[in-house]
Amino acid sequence: MLGIKVEKKQTQKAIGELKELGLLSGEAKVEKSGKYTLIPLKNKSSKVIKKLGKKYEVIEHSFQRKKQEKSFSELAKDIVPEELHPKLKTAFDIVGDIGILEIDKELREYEKELGKALLKSQNNLKTAVRKEGSHKTEFRIQKHKFLAGERKTTTLHKENNAVIELDINNMYFSPRLSTERKRISLLVKKGEDVLVMFSGAAPYVCIIGKNSQAKSITGIELNPKAHEYAEKNIKRNKIKNARLIKGDVRKAVDKIKKRFDRIIMPLPKGAEKFLPSALKVAKSNAAIHLYQFASLKEINALKKDIKHRIEKQGWKTLKISRIICGQQAPEVYRMCFDIEVAKKAKN
Ligand SMILES: C[S@@+](CC[C@H](N)C(=O)[O-])C[C@H]1O[C@@H](n2cnc3c(N)ncnc32)[C@H](O)[C@@H]1O
């Protein structure tokens, strides 16, 4: 295999240069040889090597191969018997340093081994758990069963320039919504007053706080534990223009004097029922982002229903569009309806 030979003190500089040129081999190890370092090269055309030879001493050497780590999918397939492979889900979620698996009932006898395999394949993880049951109660909490590593349910999750502290067994959080949270934060214009209903541990509040020039961000959350973490998170991220309210959205809006330019409603099961509460605190021209789980066939009926609910409160829908921001089940998507509303003039 071809490589270059450099004096030890030149090692980092040479590696940096080779990386930049796309010439550093990822399959073989860098080796020491007396006062020199031998750096392996990718298989490239003789023209490229000749050019490199003008700057470095090119050598032929049998470099040691790097041990190829197996992926979780490969390790899992070694653990679970082949006839059960169709039941094996090899995709997983990462929340901070916790890896979250979904394991079919028929594979539960292998779950501890699968947890260990996940930790082996992902150096950045400390804990492996599996999802237990579905999102329960109005707090939308999902429980998790410990499988391997450090026994804990709290972690720090980095996302879109913010760090969110979470307890995965006591509050809702989905790392899969990171792109959607970023999309919303980029829509927020300078000087806007933003309301995040159903704010949980405050991921939307923090990400909008970190990535926009909103004038103010208000969050409302019913789950006291999520609210407690949300308070910690706005402090941790130094979001000075945020205010968090613990309680039911319906009651909380009656006490809020402020009116909002943008209202985010991330409660995909039933957010539409809270539209009257949102409109109570909306400025006369406002944007609403309302999340729902739905199939593609249902979109037009849902748009009609949303418009009808808005009309009933004495408002007009100026614009309504939707984007798909996730999948909940086969053919059921998480959608965000981006709505522009205006208050109807009184006759
Ligand atoms: C799907 S979670 C979204 C949490 C958070 N926005 C996020 O993206 O991680 C919905 C949240 O709404 C809260 N919730 C449900 N009903 C509520 C209500 N009536 N008033 C305030 N919060 C509510 C739940 O406790 C839960 O934390």
GROMACS .gro file of C-alpha atoms and ligand atoms in nm:
model
  374
    1MET     CA    1   0.000   0.000   0.000
    2LEU     CA    2   0.124   0.352  -0.077
    3GLY     CA    3   0.196   0.604   0.197
    4ILE     CA    4   0.409   0.904   0.278
    5LYS     CA    5   0.701   0.923   0.520
    6VAL     CA    6   0.734   1.244   0.722
    7GLU     CA    7   0.937   1.358   1.023
    8LYS     CA    8   0.738   1.314   1.346
    9LYS     CA    9   0.698   1.687   1.401
   10GLN     CA   10   0.534   1.720   1.058
   11THR     CA   11   0.272   1.449   1.127
   12GLN     CA   12  -0.035   1.662   1.211
   13LYS     CA   13   0.029   1.909   0.931
   14ALA     CA   14   0.071   1.631   0.674
   15ILE     CA   15  -0.241   1.446   0.795
   16GLY     CA   16  -0.439   1.771   0.774
   17GLU     CA   17  -0.320   1.831   0.420
   18LEU     CA   18  -0.397   1.476   0.308
   19LYS     CA   19  -0.746   1.501   0.460
   20GLU     CA   20  -0.810   1.823   0.275
   21LEU     CA   21  -0.698   1.667  -0.053
   22GLY     CA   22  -0.908   1.354   0.018
   23LEU     CA   23  -0.594   1.139   0.008
   24LEU     CA   24  -0.580   0.999   0.364
   25SER     CA   25  -0.673   0.631   0.387
   26GLY     CA   26  -0.943   0.556   0.642
   27GLU     CA   27  -0.879   0.183   0.629
   28ALA     CA   28  -0.517   0.163   0.747
   29LYS     CA   29  -0.335   0.284   1.059
   30VAL     CA   30  -0.083   0.568   1.084
   31GLU     CA   31   0.242   0.409   1.208
   32LYS     CA   32   0.560   0.522   1.384
   33SER     CA   33   0.900   0.427   1.248
   34GLY     CA   34   1.200   0.567   1.443
   35LYS     CA   35   1.195   0.943   1.402
   36TYR     CA   36   0.942   0.920   1.117
   37THR     CA   37   0.569   0.874   1.078
   38LEU     CA   38   0.426   0.663   0.799
   39ILE     CA   39   0.086   0.782   0.676
   40PRO     CA   40  -0.128   0.556   0.452
   41LEU     CA   41  -0.275   0.693   0.128
   42LYS     CA   42  -0.600   0.622  -0.052
   43ASN     CA   43  -0.572   0.439  -0.380
   44LYS     CA   44  -0.539   0.727  -0.628
   45SER     CA   45  -0.418   0.772  -0.985
   46SER     CA   46  -0.042   0.777  -1.048
   47LYS     CA   47  -0.077   1.142  -1.159
   48VAL     CA   48  -0.206   1.245  -0.816
   49ILE     CA   49   0.063   1.043  -0.639
   50LYS     CA   50   0.335   1.190  -0.861
   51LYS     CA   51   0.219   1.541  -0.770
   52LEU     CA   52   0.220   1.450  -0.399
   53GLY     CA   53   0.571   1.305  -0.445
   54LYS     CA   54   0.700   1.654  -0.521
   55LYS     CA   55   0.625   1.755  -0.161
   56TYR     CA   56   0.651   1.429   0.036
   57GLU     CA   57   0.850   1.109   0.024
   58VAL     CA   58   0.606   0.850  -0.115
   59ILE     CA   59   0.671   0.495   0.006
   60GLU     CA   60   0.538   0.143  -0.045
   61HIS     CA   61   0.459  -0.019   0.294
   62SER     CA   62   0.232  -0.295   0.427
   63PHE     CA   63   0.026  -0.080   0.665
   64GLN     CA   64  -0.173  -0.247   0.945
   65ARG     CA   65  -0.546  -0.251   0.870
   66LYS     CA   66  -0.786  -0.073   1.112
   67LYS     CA   67  -1.032  -0.304   1.287
   68GLN     CA   68  -1.370  -0.244   1.122
   69GLU     CA   69  -1.634  -0.189   1.394
   70LYS     CA   70  -1.964  -0.358   1.322
   71SER     CA   71  -2.279  -0.146   1.292
   72PHE     CA   72  -2.574  -0.201   1.530
   73SER     CA   73  -2.765  -0.363   1.244
   74GLU     CA   74  -2.485  -0.617   1.185
   75LEU     CA   75  -2.442  -0.692   1.557
   76ALA     CA   76  -2.820  -0.727   1.606
   77LYS     CA   77  -2.847  -0.973   1.318
   78ASP     CA   78  -2.577  -1.186   1.483
   79ILE     CA   79  -2.782  -1.193   1.808
   80VAL     CA   80  -3.131  -1.262   1.674
   81PRO     CA   81  -3.190  -1.593   1.491
   82GLU     CA   82  -3.232  -1.548   1.117
   83GLU     CA   83  -3.596  -1.658   1.106
   84LEU     CA   84  -3.681  -1.365   1.338
   85HIS     CA   85  -3.493  -1.100   1.136
   86PRO     CA   86  -3.817  -0.971   0.975
   87LYS     CA   87  -3.927  -0.867   1.329
   88LEU     CA   88  -3.601  -0.684   1.402
   89LYS     CA   89  -3.604  -0.301   1.391
   90THR     CA   90  -3.250  -0.174   1.352
   91ALA     CA   91  -3.335   0.198   1.348
   92PHE     CA   92  -3.302   0.373   1.685
   93ASP     CA   93  -3.343   0.719   1.838
   94ILE     CA   94  -3.071   0.908   2.021
   95VAL     CA   95  -3.166   1.149   2.298
   96GLY     CA   96  -2.847   1.296   2.446
   97ASP     CA   97  -2.639   0.993   2.546
   98ILE     CA   98  -2.937   0.756   2.566
   99GLY     CA   99  -3.009   0.519   2.277
  100ILE     CA  100  -3.373   0.416   2.238
  101LEU     CA  101  -3.468   0.091   2.067
  102GLU     CA  102  -3.804  -0.043   1.957
  103ILE     CA  103  -3.811  -0.418   2.018
  104ASP     CA  104  -4.088  -0.647   1.900
  105LYS     CA  105  -4.258  -0.863   2.170
  106GLU     CA  106  -4.123  -1.180   2.007
  107LEU     CA  107  -3.764  -1.056   2.046
  108ARG     CA  108  -3.776  -0.959   2.413
  109GLU     CA  109  -3.553  -1.250   2.522
  110TYR     CA  110  -3.271  -1.085   2.322
  111GLU     CA  111  -3.333  -0.730   2.444
  112LYS     CA  112  -3.046  -0.702   2.696
  113GLU     CA  113  -2.802  -0.831   2.434
  114LEU     CA  114  -2.943  -0.587   2.179
  115GLY     CA  115  -2.898  -0.303   2.432
  116LYS     CA  116  -2.531  -0.401   2.484
  117ALA     CA  117  -2.483  -0.422   2.106
  118LEU     CA  118  -2.621  -0.071   2.063
  119LEU     CA  119  -2.371   0.066   2.317
  120LYS     CA  120  -2.089  -0.127   2.151
  121SER     CA  121  -2.169   0.018   1.810
  122GLN     CA  122  -2.224   0.380   1.928
  123ASN     CA  123  -1.934   0.515   2.135
  124ASN     CA  124  -2.122   0.832   2.228
  125LEU     CA  125  -2.401   0.645   2.411
  126LYS     CA  126  -2.398   0.561   2.783
  127THR     CA  127  -2.742   0.402   2.823
  128ALA     CA  128  -2.962   0.175   2.613
  129VAL     CA  129  -3.338   0.149   2.673
  130ARG     CA  130  -3.638   0.025   2.482
  131LYS     CA  131  -3.973   0.194   2.431
  132GLU     CA  132  -4.245   0.048   2.649
  133GLY     CA  133  -4.607   0.106   2.542
  134SER     CA  134  -4.722   0.418   2.361
  135HIS     CA  135  -4.751   0.786   2.452
  136LYS     CA  136  -4.991   0.782   2.746
  137THR     CA  137  -5.215   1.036   2.923
  138GLU     CA  138  -5.256   1.398   2.828
  139PHE     CA  139  -4.888   1.450   2.917
  140ARG     CA  140  -4.800   1.227   2.614
  141ILE     CA  141  -4.541   1.042   2.823
  142GLN     CA  142  -4.369   0.730   2.691
  143LYS     CA  143  -4.207   0.489   2.937
  144HIS     CA  144  -3.876   0.319   2.865
  145LYS     CA  145  -3.726  -0.004   2.998
  146PHE     CA  146  -3.359  -0.005   3.094
  147LEU     CA  147  -3.147  -0.248   2.890
  148ALA     CA  148  -2.776  -0.176   2.929
  149GLY     CA  149  -2.508   0.071   3.044
  150GLU     CA  150  -2.569   0.341   3.301
  151ARG     CA  151  -2.912   0.313   3.471
  152LYS     CA  152  -3.058   0.659   3.418
  153THR     CA  153  -3.342   0.840   3.242
  154THR     CA  154  -3.207   1.197   3.237
  155THR     CA  155  -2.975   1.339   2.977
  156LEU     CA  156  -2.860   1.653   2.796
  157HIS     CA  157  -2.965   1.669   2.432
  158LYS     CA  158  -2.793   1.907   2.189
  159GLU     CA  159  -3.002   2.043   1.905
  160ASN     CA  160  -2.997   2.353   1.680
  161ASN     CA  161  -2.753   2.548   1.903
  162ALA     CA  162  -2.944   2.464   2.223
  163VAL     CA  163  -2.890   2.210   2.502
  164ILE     CA  164  -3.209   2.056   2.638
  165GLU     CA  165  -3.214   1.867   2.968
  166LEU     CA  166  -3.472   1.589   2.968
  167ASP     CA  167  -3.610   1.299   3.166
  168ILE     CA  168  -3.725   1.057   2.898
  169ASN     CA  169  -3.964   0.874   3.135
  170ASN     CA  170  -4.141   1.183   3.266
  171MET     CA  171  -4.196   1.413   2.971
  172TYR     CA  172  -4.253   1.407   2.597
  173PHE     CA  173  -3.959   1.467   2.365
  174SER     CA  174  -3.883   1.357   2.011
  175PRO     CA  175  -3.537   1.406   1.858
  176ARG     CA  176  -3.699   1.343   1.517
  177LEU     CA  177  -3.852   1.692   1.522
  178SER     CA  178  -3.521   1.875   1.513
  179THR     CA  179  -3.554   1.981   1.145
  180GLU     CA  180  -3.910   2.096   1.205
  181ARG     CA  181  -3.811   2.302   1.510
  182LYS     CA  182  -3.538   2.464   1.304
  183ARG     CA  183  -3.786   2.538   1.021
  184ILE     CA  184  -4.019   2.715   1.263
  185SER     CA  185  -3.737   2.910   1.428
  186LEU     CA  186  -3.630   3.038   1.084
  187LEU     CA  187  -3.983   3.162   1.010
  188VAL     CA  188  -3.985   3.382   1.321
  189LYS     CA  189  -3.926   3.744   1.221
  190LYS     CA  190  -3.736   4.007   1.416
  191GLY     CA  191  -3.951   4.160   1.690
  192GLU     CA  192  -4.224   3.894   1.693
  193ASP     CA  193  -4.411   3.789   2.006
  194VAL     CA  194  -4.428   3.408   1.991
  195LEU     CA  195  -4.649   3.170   2.189
  196VAL     CA  196  -4.563   2.800   2.217
  197MET     CA  197  -4.864   2.611   2.348
  198PHE     CA  198  -4.792   2.259   2.486
  199SER     CA  199  -4.429   2.356   2.531
  200GLY     CA  200  -4.303   2.044   2.716
  201ALA     CA  201  -3.943   2.074   2.832
  202ALA     CA  202  -3.919   2.386   2.610
  203PRO     CA  203  -3.735   2.262   2.299
  204TYR     CA  204  -3.931   2.499   2.070
  205VAL     CA  205  -3.889   2.788   2.318
  206CYS     CA  206  -3.511   2.736   2.343
  207ILE     CA  207  -3.453   2.677   1.973
  208ILE     CA  208  -3.655   2.984   1.876
  209GLY     CA  209  -3.470   3.176   2.149
  210LYS     CA  210  -3.132   3.066   2.015
  211ASN     CA  211  -3.200   3.105   1.644
  212SER     CA  212  -3.431   3.403   1.597
  213GLN     CA  213  -3.469   3.765   1.694
  214ALA     CA  214  -3.812   3.720   1.851
  215LYS     CA  215  -3.911   3.995   2.094
  216SER     CA  216  -4.065   3.748   2.337
  217ILE     CA  217  -4.136   3.375   2.362
  218THR     CA  218  -4.405   3.242   2.594
  219GLY     CA  219  -4.448   2.869   2.668
  220ILE     CA  220  -4.747   2.697   2.832
  221GLU     CA  221  -4.722   2.341   2.966
  222LEU     CA  222  -4.953   2.127   3.181
  223ASN     CA  223  -4.705   1.858   3.296
  224PRO     CA  224  -4.536   2.002   3.611
  225LYS     CA  225  -4.222   1.792   3.563
  226ALA     CA  226  -4.182   1.907   3.201
  227HIS     CA  227  -4.240   2.266   3.316
  228GLU     CA  228  -3.968   2.229   3.583
  229TYR     CA  229  -3.720   2.108   3.318
  230ALA     CA  230  -3.833   2.385   3.083
  231GLU     CA  231  -3.744   2.646   3.346
  232LYS     CA  232  -3.398   2.487   3.382
  233ASN     CA  233  -3.358   2.480   3.004
  234ILE     CA  234  -3.428   2.848   2.943
  235LYS     CA  235  -3.173   2.931   3.214
  236ARG     CA  236  -2.918   2.685   3.076
  237ASN     CA  237  -2.953   2.836   2.727
  238LYS     CA  238  -2.964   3.193   2.861
  239ILE     CA  239  -3.296   3.269   2.685
  240LYS     CA  240  -3.365   3.603   2.848
  241ASN     CA  241  -3.684   3.688   2.653
  242ALA     CA  242  -3.877   3.370   2.750
  243ARG     CA  243  -4.157   3.328   3.002
  244LEU     CA  244  -4.304   2.991   3.097
  245ILE     CA  245  -4.650   2.926   3.239
  246LYS     CA  246  -4.742   2.602   3.415
  247GLY     CA  247  -5.101   2.497   3.351
  248ASP     CA  248  -5.378   2.425   3.104
  249VAL     CA  249  -5.360   2.631   2.785
  250ARG     CA  250  -5.734   2.704   2.801
  251LYS     CA  251  -5.710   2.864   3.145
  252ALA     CA  252  -5.368   3.023   3.094
  253VAL     CA  253  -5.470   3.230   2.789
  254ASP     CA  254  -5.743   3.402   2.991
  255LYS     CA  255  -5.474   3.547   3.216
  256ILE     CA  256  -5.236   3.656   2.939
  257LYS     CA  257  -5.258   4.025   2.846
  258LYS     CA  258  -5.006   3.998   2.561
  259ARG     CA  259  -5.112   3.926   2.200
  260PHE     CA  260  -4.899   3.711   1.971
  261ASP     CA  261  -4.773   3.733   1.611
  262ARG     CA  262  -4.708   3.359   1.591
  263ILE     CA  263  -4.864   3.069   1.780
  264ILE     CA  264  -4.722   2.716   1.772
  265MET     CA  265  -4.955   2.427   1.860
  266PRO     CA  266  -4.751   2.103   1.880
  267LEU     CA  267  -5.021   1.865   2.006
  268PRO     CA  268  -5.082   1.637   1.707
  269LYS     CA  269  -5.377   1.464   1.871
  270GLY     CA  270  -5.638   1.732   1.933
  271ALA     CA  271  -5.461   2.068   1.879
  272GLU     CA  272  -5.753   2.187   1.663
  273LYS     CA  273  -5.977   2.193   1.972
  274PHE     CA  274  -5.752   2.462   2.118
  275LEU     CA  275  -5.793   2.703   1.823
  276PRO     CA  276  -6.046   2.919   2.016
  277SER     CA  277  -5.781   2.962   2.291
  278ALA     CA  278  -5.513   3.049   2.033
  279LEU     CA  279  -5.734   3.309   1.863
  280LYS     CA  280  -5.811   3.473   2.200
  281VAL     CA  281  -5.446   3.580   2.222
  282ALA     CA  282  -5.361   3.624   1.851
  283LYS     CA  283  -5.276   3.968   1.707
  284SER     CA  284  -5.520   4.080   1.436
  285ASN     CA  285  -5.287   3.929   1.171
  286ALA     CA  286  -5.112   3.622   1.301
  287ALA     CA  287  -4.946   3.297   1.195
  288ILE     CA  288  -5.044   2.965   1.350
  289HIS     CA  289  -4.857   2.635   1.318
  290LEU     CA  290  -5.091   2.352   1.407
  291TYR     CA  291  -4.971   1.990   1.415
  292GLN     CA  292  -5.184   1.686   1.339
  293PHE     CA  293  -5.142   1.317   1.264
  294ALA     CA  294  -5.318   1.236   0.939
  295SER     CA  295  -5.307   1.036   0.618
  296LEU     CA  296  -5.263   1.212   0.284
  297LYS     CA  297  -5.627   1.136   0.198
  298GLU     CA  298  -5.747   1.337   0.498
  299ILE     CA  299  -5.565   1.662   0.419
  300ASN     CA  300  -5.844   1.847   0.237
  301ALA     CA  301  -6.104   1.751   0.499
  302LEU     CA  302  -5.868   1.866   0.776
  303LYS     CA  303  -5.803   2.201   0.607
  304LYS     CA  304  -6.179   2.251   0.576
  305ASP     CA  305  -6.231   2.163   0.942
  306ILE     CA  306  -5.956   2.404   1.055
  307LYS     CA  307  -6.099   2.688   0.842
  308HIS     CA  308  -6.446   2.622   0.981
  309ARG     CA  309  -6.320   2.635   1.340
  310ILE     CA  310  -6.139   2.963   1.269
  311GLU     CA  311  -6.449   3.118   1.100
  312LYS     CA  312  -6.664   3.024   1.399
  313GLN     CA  313  -6.447   3.248   1.620
  314GLY     CA  314  -6.495   3.551   1.392
  315TRP     CA  315  -6.163   3.516   1.206
  316LYS     CA  316  -6.065   3.460   0.842
  317THR     CA  317  -5.813   3.210   0.711
  318LEU     CA  318  -5.598   3.401   0.464
  319LYS     CA  319  -5.371   3.111   0.378
  320ILE     CA  320  -5.335   2.748   0.482
  321SER     CA  321  -5.066   2.509   0.366
  322ARG     CA  322  -4.921   2.197   0.515
  323ILE     CA  323  -4.588   2.024   0.531
  324ILE     CA  324  -4.509   1.668   0.630
  325CYS     CA  325  -4.260   1.662   0.915
  326GLY     CA  326  -4.258   1.299   1.021
  327GLN     CA  327  -4.429   0.965   1.006
  328GLN     CA  328  -4.627   0.816   1.292
  329ALA     CA  329  -4.740   0.485   1.140
  330PRO     CA  330  -4.766   0.336   0.789
  331GLU     CA  331  -4.945   0.604   0.584
  332VAL     CA  332  -5.002   0.826   0.889
  333TYR     CA  333  -4.790   1.140   0.891
  334ARG     CA  334  -4.714   1.419   1.135
  335MET     CA  335  -4.820   1.730   0.950
  336CYS     CA  336  -4.783   2.094   1.028
  337PHE     CA  337  -5.055   2.325   0.897
  338ASP     CA  338  -4.907   2.672   0.849
  339ILE     CA  339  -5.199   2.911   0.876
  340GLU     CA  340  -5.232   3.288   0.834
  341VAL     CA  341  -5.536   3.435   1.006
  342ALA     CA  342  -5.693   3.782   1.022
  343LYS     CA  343  -5.962   3.912   1.251
  344LYS     CA  344  -6.287   3.993   1.067
  345ALA     CA  345  -6.390   4.357   1.088
  346LYS     CA  346  -6.699   4.409   1.303
  347ASN     CA  347  -7.002   4.546   1.106
  348LIG     C1  348  -4.656   1.629   2.188
  348LIG     S1  349  -4.603   1.704   2.338
  348LIG     C2  350  -4.502   1.836   2.275
  348LIG     C3  351  -4.402   1.885   2.377
  348LIG     C4  352  -4.297   1.981   2.322
  348LIG     N1  353  -4.355   2.093   2.254
  348LIG     C5  354  -4.199   1.910   2.233
  348LIG     O1  355  -4.202   1.933   2.111
  348LIG     O2  356  -4.117   1.833   2.282
  348LIG     C6  357  -4.748   1.784   2.393
  348LIG     C7  358  -4.734   1.851   2.529
  348LIG     O3  359  -4.857   1.918   2.559
  348LIG     C8  360  -4.883   1.909   2.697
  348LIG     N2  361  -5.029   1.932   2.714
  348LIG     C9  362  -5.131   1.849   2.685
  348LIG     N3  363  -5.249   1.910   2.709
  348LIG    C10  364  -5.222   2.035   2.752
  348LIG    C11  365  -5.302   2.145   2.792
  348LIG     N4  366  -5.436   2.138   2.793
  348LIG     N5  367  -5.242   2.260   2.831
  348LIG    C12  368  -5.104   2.269   2.831
  348LIG     N6  369  -5.023   2.166   2.793
  348LIG    C13  370  -5.080   2.051   2.756
  348LIG    C14  371  -4.835   1.769   2.734
  348LIG     O4  372  -4.806   1.757   2.871
  348LIG    C15  373  -4.710   1.755   2.645
  348LIG     O5  374  -4.594   1.796   2.713
   0.00000   0.00000   0.00000
